[in-house]
mmCIF file of C-alpha atoms in Angstrom:
data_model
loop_
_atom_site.group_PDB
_atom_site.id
_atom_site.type_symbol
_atom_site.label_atom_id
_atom_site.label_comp_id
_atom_site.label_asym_id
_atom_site.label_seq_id
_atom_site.Cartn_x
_atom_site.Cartn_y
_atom_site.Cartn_z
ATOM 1 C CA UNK A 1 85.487 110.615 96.893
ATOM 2 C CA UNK A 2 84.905 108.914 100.201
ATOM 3 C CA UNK A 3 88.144 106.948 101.119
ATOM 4 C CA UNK A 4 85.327 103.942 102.171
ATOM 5 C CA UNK A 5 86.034 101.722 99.183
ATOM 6 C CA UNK A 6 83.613 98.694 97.517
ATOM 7 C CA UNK A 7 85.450 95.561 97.151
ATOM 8 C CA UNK A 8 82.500 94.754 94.506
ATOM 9 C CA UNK A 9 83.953 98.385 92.421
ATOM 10 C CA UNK A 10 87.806 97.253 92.979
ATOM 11 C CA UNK A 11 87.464 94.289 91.237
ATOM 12 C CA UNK A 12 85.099 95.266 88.936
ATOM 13 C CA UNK A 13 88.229 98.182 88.474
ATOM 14 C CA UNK A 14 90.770 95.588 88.398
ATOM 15 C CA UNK A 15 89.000 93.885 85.258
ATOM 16 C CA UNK A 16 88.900 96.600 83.060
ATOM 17 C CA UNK A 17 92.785 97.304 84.166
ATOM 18 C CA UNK A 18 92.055 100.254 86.490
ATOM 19 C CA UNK A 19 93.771 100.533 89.847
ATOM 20 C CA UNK A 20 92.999 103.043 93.014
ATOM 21 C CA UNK A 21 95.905 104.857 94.784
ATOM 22 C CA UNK A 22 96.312 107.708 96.736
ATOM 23 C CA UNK A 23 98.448 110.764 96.952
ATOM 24 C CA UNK A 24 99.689 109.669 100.672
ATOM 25 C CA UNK A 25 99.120 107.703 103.563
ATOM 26 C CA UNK A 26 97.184 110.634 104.966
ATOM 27 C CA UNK A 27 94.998 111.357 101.886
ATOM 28 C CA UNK A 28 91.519 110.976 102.385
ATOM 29 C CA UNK A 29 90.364 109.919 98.672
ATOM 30 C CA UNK A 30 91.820 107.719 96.059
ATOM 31 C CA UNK A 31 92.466 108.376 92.668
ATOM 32 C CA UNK A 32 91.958 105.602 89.715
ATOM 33 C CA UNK A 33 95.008 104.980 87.561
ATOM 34 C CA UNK A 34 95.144 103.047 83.958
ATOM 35 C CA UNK A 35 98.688 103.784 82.927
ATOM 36 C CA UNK A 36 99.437 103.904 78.820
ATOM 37 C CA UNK A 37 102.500 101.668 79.303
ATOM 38 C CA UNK A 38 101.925 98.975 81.771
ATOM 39 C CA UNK A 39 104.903 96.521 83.362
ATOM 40 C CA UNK A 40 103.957 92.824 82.803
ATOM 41 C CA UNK A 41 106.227 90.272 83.922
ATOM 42 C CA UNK A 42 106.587 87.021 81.938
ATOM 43 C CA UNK A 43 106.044 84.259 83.807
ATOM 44 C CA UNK A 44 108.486 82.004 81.929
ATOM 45 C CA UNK A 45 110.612 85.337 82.024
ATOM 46 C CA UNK A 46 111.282 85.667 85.248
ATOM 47 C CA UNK A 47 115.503 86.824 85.976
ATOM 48 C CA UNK A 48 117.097 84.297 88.335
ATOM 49 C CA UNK A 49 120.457 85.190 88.994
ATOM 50 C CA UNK A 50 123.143 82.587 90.467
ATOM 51 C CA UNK A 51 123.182 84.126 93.461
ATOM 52 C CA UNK A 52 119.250 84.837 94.076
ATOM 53 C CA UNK A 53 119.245 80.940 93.051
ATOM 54 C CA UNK A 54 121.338 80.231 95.865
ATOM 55 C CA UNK A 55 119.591 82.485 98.715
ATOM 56 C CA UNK A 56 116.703 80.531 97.632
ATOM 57 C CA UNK A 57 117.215 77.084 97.796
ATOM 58 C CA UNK A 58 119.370 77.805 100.959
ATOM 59 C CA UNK A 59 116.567 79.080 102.359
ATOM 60 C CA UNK A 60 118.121 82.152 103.358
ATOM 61 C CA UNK A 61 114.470 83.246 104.663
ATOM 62 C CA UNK A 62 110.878 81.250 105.850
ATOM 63 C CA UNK A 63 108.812 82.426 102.823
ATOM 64 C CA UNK A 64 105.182 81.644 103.862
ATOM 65 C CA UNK A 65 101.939 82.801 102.095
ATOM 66 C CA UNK A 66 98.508 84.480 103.269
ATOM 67 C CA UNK A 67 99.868 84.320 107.117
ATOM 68 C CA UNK A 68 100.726 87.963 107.780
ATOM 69 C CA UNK A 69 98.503 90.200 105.256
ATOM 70 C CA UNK A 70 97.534 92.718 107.106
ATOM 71 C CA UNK A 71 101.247 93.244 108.535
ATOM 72 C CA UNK A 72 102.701 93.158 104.924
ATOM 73 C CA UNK A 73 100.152 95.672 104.032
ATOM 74 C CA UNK A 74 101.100 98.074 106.489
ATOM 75 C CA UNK A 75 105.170 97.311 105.824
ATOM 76 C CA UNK A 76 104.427 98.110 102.496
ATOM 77 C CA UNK A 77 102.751 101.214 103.462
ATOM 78 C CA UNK A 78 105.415 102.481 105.503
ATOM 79 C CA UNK A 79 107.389 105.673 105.199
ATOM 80 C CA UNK A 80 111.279 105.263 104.789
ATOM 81 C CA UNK A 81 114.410 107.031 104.241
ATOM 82 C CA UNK A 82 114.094 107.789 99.482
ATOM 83 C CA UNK A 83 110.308 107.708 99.843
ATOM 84 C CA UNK A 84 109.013 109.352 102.430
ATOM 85 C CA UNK A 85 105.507 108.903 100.744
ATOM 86 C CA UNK A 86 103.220 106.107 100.091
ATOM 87 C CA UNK A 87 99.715 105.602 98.065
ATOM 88 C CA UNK A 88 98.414 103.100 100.328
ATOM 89 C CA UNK A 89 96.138 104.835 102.258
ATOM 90 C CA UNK A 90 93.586 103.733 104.889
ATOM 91 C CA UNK A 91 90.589 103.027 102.275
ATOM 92 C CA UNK A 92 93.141 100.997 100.224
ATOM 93 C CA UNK A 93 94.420 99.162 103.180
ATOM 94 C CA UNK A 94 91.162 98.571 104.434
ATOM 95 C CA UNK A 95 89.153 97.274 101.209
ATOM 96 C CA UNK A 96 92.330 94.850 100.144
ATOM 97 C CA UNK A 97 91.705 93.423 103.804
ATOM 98 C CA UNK A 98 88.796 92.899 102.897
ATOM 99 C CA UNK A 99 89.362 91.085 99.816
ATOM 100 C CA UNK A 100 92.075 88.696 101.671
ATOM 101 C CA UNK A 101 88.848 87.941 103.651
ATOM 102 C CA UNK A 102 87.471 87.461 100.317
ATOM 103 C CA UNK A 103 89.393 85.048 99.133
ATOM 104 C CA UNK A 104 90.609 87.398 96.332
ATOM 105 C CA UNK A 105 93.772 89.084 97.621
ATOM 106 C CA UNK A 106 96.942 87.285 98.920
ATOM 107 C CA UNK A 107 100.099 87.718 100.197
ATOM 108 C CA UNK A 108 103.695 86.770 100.280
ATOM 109 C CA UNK A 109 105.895 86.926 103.480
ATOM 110 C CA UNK A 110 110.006 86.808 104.166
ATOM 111 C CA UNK A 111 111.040 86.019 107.726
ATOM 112 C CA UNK A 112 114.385 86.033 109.294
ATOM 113 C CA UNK A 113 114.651 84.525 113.091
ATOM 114 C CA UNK A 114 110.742 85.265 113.892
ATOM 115 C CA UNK A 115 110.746 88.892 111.976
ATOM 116 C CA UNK A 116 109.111 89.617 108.830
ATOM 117 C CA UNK A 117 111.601 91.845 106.963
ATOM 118 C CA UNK A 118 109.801 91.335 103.011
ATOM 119 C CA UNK A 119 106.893 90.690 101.280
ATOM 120 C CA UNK A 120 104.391 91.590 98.595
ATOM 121 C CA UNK A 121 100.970 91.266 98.422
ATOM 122 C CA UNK A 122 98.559 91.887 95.556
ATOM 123 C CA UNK A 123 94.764 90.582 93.626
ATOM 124 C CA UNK A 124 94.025 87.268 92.455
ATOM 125 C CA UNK A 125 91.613 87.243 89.495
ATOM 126 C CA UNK A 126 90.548 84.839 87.146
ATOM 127 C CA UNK A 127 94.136 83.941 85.677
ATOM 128 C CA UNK A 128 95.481 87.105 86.615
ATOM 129 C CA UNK A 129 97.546 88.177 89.497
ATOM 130 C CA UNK A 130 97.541 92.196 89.866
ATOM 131 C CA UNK A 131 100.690 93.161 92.179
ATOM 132 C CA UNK A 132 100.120 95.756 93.874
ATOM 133 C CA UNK A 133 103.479 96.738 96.448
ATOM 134 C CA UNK A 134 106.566 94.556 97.666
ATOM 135 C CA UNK A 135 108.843 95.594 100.259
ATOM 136 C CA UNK A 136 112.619 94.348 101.794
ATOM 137 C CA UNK A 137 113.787 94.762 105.040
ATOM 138 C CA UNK A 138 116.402 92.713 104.241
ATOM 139 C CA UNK A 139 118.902 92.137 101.413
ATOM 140 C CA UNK A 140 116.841 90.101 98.591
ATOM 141 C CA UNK A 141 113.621 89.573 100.413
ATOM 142 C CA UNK A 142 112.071 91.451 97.945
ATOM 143 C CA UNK A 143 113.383 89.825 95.317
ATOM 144 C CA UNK A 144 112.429 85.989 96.798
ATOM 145 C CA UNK A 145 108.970 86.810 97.919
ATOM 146 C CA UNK A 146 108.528 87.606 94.108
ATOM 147 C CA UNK A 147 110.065 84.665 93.159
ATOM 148 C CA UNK A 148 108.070 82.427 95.030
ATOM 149 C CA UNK A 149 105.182 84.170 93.769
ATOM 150 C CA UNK A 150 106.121 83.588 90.389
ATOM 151 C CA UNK A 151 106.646 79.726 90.671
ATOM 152 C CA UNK A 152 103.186 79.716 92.627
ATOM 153 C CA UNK A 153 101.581 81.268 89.811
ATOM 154 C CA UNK A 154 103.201 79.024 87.121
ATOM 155 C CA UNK A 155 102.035 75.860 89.454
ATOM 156 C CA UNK A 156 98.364 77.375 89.450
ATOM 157 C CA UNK A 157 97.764 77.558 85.850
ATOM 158 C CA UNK A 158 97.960 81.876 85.893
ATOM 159 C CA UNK A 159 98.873 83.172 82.676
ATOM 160 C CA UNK A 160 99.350 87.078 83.699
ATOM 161 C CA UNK A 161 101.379 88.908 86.732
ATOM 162 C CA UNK A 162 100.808 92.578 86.296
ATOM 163 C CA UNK A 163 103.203 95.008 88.066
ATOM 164 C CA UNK A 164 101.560 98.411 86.753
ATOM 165 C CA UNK A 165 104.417 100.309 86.474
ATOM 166 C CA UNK A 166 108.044 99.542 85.651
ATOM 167 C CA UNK A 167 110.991 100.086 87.799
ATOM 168 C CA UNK A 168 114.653 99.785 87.249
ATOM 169 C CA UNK A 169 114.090 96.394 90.186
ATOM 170 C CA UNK A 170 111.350 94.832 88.101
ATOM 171 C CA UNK A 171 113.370 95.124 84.931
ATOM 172 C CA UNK A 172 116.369 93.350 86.531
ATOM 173 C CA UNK A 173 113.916 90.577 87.115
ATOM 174 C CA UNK A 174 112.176 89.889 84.152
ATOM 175 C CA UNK A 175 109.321 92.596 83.918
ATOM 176 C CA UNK A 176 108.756 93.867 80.941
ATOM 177 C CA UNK A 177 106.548 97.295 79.541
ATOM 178 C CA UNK A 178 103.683 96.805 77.408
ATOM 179 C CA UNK A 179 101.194 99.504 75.714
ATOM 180 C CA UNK A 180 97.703 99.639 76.821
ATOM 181 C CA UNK A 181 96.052 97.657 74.009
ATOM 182 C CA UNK A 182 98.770 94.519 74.206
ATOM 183 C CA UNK A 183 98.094 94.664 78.454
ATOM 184 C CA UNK A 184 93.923 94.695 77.945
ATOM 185 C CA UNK A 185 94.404 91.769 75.682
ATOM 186 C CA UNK A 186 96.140 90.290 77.900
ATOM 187 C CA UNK A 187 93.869 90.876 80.852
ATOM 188 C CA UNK A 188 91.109 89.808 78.807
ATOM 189 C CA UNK A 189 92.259 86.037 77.907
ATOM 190 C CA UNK A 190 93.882 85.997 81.368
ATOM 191 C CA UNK A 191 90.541 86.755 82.761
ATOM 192 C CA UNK A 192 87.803 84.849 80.709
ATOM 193 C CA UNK A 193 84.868 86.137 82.727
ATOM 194 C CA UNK A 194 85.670 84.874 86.030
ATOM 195 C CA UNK A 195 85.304 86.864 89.050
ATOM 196 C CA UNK A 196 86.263 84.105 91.399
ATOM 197 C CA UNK A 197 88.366 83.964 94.476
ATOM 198 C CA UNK A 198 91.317 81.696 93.552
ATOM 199 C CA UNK A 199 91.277 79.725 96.502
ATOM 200 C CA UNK A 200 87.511 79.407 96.794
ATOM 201 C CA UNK A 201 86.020 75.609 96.602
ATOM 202 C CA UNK A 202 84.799 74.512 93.117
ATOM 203 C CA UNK A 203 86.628 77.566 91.377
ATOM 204 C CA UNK A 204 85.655 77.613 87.726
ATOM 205 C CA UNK A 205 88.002 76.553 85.587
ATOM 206 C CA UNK A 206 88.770 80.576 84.345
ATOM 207 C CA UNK A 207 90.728 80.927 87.974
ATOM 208 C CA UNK A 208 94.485 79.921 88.851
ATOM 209 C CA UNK A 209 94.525 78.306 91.812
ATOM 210 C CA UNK A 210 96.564 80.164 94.393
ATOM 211 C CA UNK A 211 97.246 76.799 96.519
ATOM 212 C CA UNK A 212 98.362 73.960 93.714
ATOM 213 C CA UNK A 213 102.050 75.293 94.353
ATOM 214 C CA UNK A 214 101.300 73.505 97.913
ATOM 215 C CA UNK A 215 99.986 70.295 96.822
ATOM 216 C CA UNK A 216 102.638 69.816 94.938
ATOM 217 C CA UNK A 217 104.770 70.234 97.126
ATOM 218 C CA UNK A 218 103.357 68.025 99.510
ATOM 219 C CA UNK A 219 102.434 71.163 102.038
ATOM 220 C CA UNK A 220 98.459 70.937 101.419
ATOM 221 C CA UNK A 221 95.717 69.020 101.793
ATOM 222 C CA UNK A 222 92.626 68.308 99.600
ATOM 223 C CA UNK A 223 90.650 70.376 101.983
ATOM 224 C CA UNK A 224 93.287 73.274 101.436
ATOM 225 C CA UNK A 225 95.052 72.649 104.880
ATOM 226 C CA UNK A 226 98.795 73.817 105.053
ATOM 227 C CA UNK A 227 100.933 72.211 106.697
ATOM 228 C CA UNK A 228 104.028 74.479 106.085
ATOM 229 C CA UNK A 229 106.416 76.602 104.179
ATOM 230 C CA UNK A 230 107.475 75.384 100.336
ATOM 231 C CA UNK A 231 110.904 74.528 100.678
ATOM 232 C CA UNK A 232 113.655 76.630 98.824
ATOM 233 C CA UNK A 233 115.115 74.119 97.004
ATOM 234 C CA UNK A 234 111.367 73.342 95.202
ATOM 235 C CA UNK A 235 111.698 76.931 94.105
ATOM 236 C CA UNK A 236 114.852 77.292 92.677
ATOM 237 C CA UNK A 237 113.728 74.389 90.888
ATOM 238 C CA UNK A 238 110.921 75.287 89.122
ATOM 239 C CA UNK A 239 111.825 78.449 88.261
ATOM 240 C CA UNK A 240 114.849 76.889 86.202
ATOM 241 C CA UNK A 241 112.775 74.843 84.417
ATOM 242 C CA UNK A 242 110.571 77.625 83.275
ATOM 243 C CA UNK A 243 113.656 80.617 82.976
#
């Protein structure tokens, strides 16, 4: 297969709860993955330690959204000493850059003094959020880019964060495994039809909206405008409410 990917086939992938990857950042074609076990995470589930609590509503790092995609892409895709292979590959990168354009795919970012050293990124769809690689440069900036993902998604009426495939990380914070008929349930209430970007103007109903985590705190406009980073502290507590 060409690694040239159609963001019109991704989603349509993403909706049946198929995923592309790749055997390495070299690899020329993509392969398309629907695992029998699949790790959900609960979005009133979510683990917040003390301490994570703390590095978040101190603010420990500028968490911003959609301003560095294409940068947390390529972290993510990175080689580095334990894994010295990725399945991000150019068509991958290239088609979910296309689908930021889109309106579909988003991104979450961790700076420290001007350098992003976290993130994830992933696919907004209907009520689902599909992630699809996080990445820490940093102590915990994996672990708060997820959590203000999770609090955005809450805020924006999703009612599914998929994380494929379940780690000893993702367990620590909430995700949970699933079998293959309890996930495509899931999908398909989370889902509803719509294959709408989140963020685009006049969104049906079926779609979470990516941005109401900013309006409520203040950091958006009607129009969609932000004006600036959700503090910490707004964070921490939502995500105690809902843990």
């Amino acid at each position: 297969m060409s690694d040239v990917l159609d963001p019109q086939l991704v989603l349509g992938a993403y909706s049946v709860g198929v995923f592309p990857m790749a055997d390495s950042r070299d690899a020329a074609s993509v392969y398309w993955v629907e695992p029998r076990r699949r790790a959900v995470l609960p979005l009133d589930g979510f683990q917040l330690s003390r301490s994570l609590r703390k590095t978040i509503a101190a603010d420990r790092f500028q968490v911003t959204v959609d301003t560095a995609f294409e940068r947390v892409v390529q972290l993510c895709a990175e080689s580095v000493e334990g894994r010295p292979e990725t399945w991000i590959n150019d068509g991958i990168e290239r088609v979910f850059q296309t689908l930021h354009a889109m309106g579909f795919a988003h991104s979450v970012e961790c700076w420290d003094g001007g350098k992003l050293v976290g993130g994830l990124y992933g696919l907004s769809l209907g009520r689902a959020f599909f992630g699809e690689s996080m990445v820490s440069r940093a102590t915990d900036a994996s672990k708060v880019a997820l959590a203000h993902l999770v609090a955005r998604l809450r805020a924006g009426g999703f009612t599914l964060l998929d994380c494929q495939f379940q780690t000893s990380h993702l367990a620590s914070l909430g995700a949970i495994e699933i079998d293959r008929a309890d996930y495509v349930a899931l999908l398909g209430a989370a889902l509803d039809g719509a294959l709408k970007p989140s963020s685009a103007a006049g969104a049906a109903s079926a779609a979470g909206d990516f941005r109401a985590l900013d309006r409520l705190a203040g950091k958006a406009s009607a129009g969609g405008a932000v004006s600036g980073p959700v503090a910490g502290k707004v964070i921490a507590q939502l995500l105690v409410q809902t843990s």
